[in-house]
mmCIF file of C-alpha atoms in Angstrom:
data_model
loop_
_atom_site.group_PDB
_atom_site.id
_atom_site.type_symbol
_atom_site.label_atom_id
_atom_site.label_comp_id
_atom_site.label_asym_id
_atom_site.label_seq_id
_atom_site.Cartn_x
_atom_site.Cartn_y
_atom_site.Cartn_z
ATOM 1 C CA UNK A 267 197.693 6.972 136.246
ATOM 2 C CA UNK A 268 195.192 6.274 134.029
ATOM 3 C CA UNK A 269 197.269 3.796 131.815
ATOM 4 C CA UNK A 270 198.357 1.957 134.561
ATOM 5 C CA UNK A 271 195.421 -0.974 133.958
ATOM 6 C CA UNK A 272 196.148 -1.143 130.444
ATOM 7 C CA UNK A 273 200.267 -1.774 131.021
ATOM 8 C CA UNK A 274 199.764 -4.509 134.048
ATOM 9 C CA UNK A 275 196.684 -5.931 132.894
ATOM 10 C CA UNK A 276 196.528 -5.194 129.118
ATOM 11 C CA UNK A 277 199.589 -5.473 128.322
ATOM 12 C CA UNK A 278 199.788 -2.008 126.853
ATOM 13 C CA UNK A 279 203.369 -1.194 127.086
ATOM 14 C CA UNK A 280 202.837 1.859 125.768
ATOM 15 C CA UNK A 281 199.792 3.193 128.254
ATOM 16 C CA UNK A 282 202.332 4.136 130.944
ATOM 17 C CA UNK A 283 206.161 3.651 132.380
ATOM 18 C CA UNK A 284 206.241 0.150 133.767
ATOM 19 C CA UNK A 285 208.198 0.359 137.077
ATOM 20 C CA UNK A 286 211.188 -1.540 136.721
ATOM 21 C CA UNK A 287 213.352 -0.117 139.298
ATOM 22 C CA UNK A 288 212.616 -2.594 141.917
ATOM 23 C CA UNK A 289 215.063 -5.050 140.749
ATOM 24 C CA UNK A 290 217.293 -3.822 137.886
ATOM 25 C CA UNK A 291 220.068 -3.661 140.355
ATOM 26 C CA UNK A 292 219.831 -6.804 141.294
ATOM 27 C CA UNK A 293 221.083 -8.062 137.599
ATOM 28 C CA UNK A 294 224.614 -8.704 137.494
ATOM 29 C CA UNK A 295 224.839 -10.944 134.306
ATOM 30 C CA UNK A 296 222.643 -12.151 131.167
ATOM 31 C CA UNK A 297 222.215 -15.690 130.737
ATOM 32 C CA UNK A 298 221.168 -17.682 127.862
ATOM 33 C CA UNK A 299 217.820 -19.497 128.350
ATOM 34 C CA UNK A 300 219.909 -22.731 128.645
ATOM 35 C CA UNK A 301 221.929 -21.394 131.425
ATOM 36 C CA UNK A 302 219.372 -20.527 133.568
ATOM 37 C CA UNK A 303 217.693 -24.028 132.772
ATOM 38 C CA UNK A 304 221.158 -25.536 133.359
ATOM 39 C CA UNK A 305 221.512 -23.452 136.770
ATOM 40 C CA UNK A 306 218.030 -24.145 137.618
ATOM 41 C CA UNK A 307 218.466 -28.089 137.294
ATOM 42 C CA UNK A 308 221.914 -28.131 139.196
ATOM 43 C CA UNK A 309 220.154 -26.613 141.882
ATOM 44 C CA UNK A 310 217.117 -28.899 141.701
ATOM 45 C CA UNK A 311 219.596 -31.850 141.364
ATOM 46 C CA UNK A 312 221.892 -30.527 144.278
ATOM 47 C CA UNK A 313 218.801 -29.937 146.998
ATOM 48 C CA UNK A 314 217.209 -33.078 146.294
ATOM 49 C CA UNK A 315 220.512 -34.997 146.708
ATOM 50 C CA UNK A 316 220.667 -33.073 150.116
ATOM 51 C CA UNK A 317 217.281 -34.141 151.332
ATOM 52 C CA UNK A 318 218.024 -37.561 150.135
ATOM 53 C CA UNK A 319 220.956 -37.872 152.517
ATOM 54 C CA UNK A 320 219.025 -36.016 155.185
ATOM 55 C CA UNK A 321 215.598 -38.268 154.842
ATOM 56 C CA UNK A 322 216.744 -41.521 153.549
ATOM 57 C CA UNK A 323 216.325 -44.753 155.645
ATOM 58 C CA UNK A 324 219.405 -45.709 156.976
ATOM 59 C CA UNK A 325 221.033 -49.283 155.463
ATOM 60 C CA UNK A 326 220.290 -52.276 157.369
ATOM 61 C CA UNK A 327 223.220 -54.115 157.730
ATOM 62 C CA UNK A 328 223.099 -57.623 156.964
#
């Protein structure tokens, strides 16, 4: 237990065994950084488009 602060706050990966089991079961693919960024941006554009449809003022018929 003495190495825990050094591990988490000092970055000393040799000080203790890091806790990693909480999320390791959720990893189902190994993606490149480009894939992560592309997926994140695609999700962003999808959300913005949805918000635009929901909150954009209705067009005024002339």
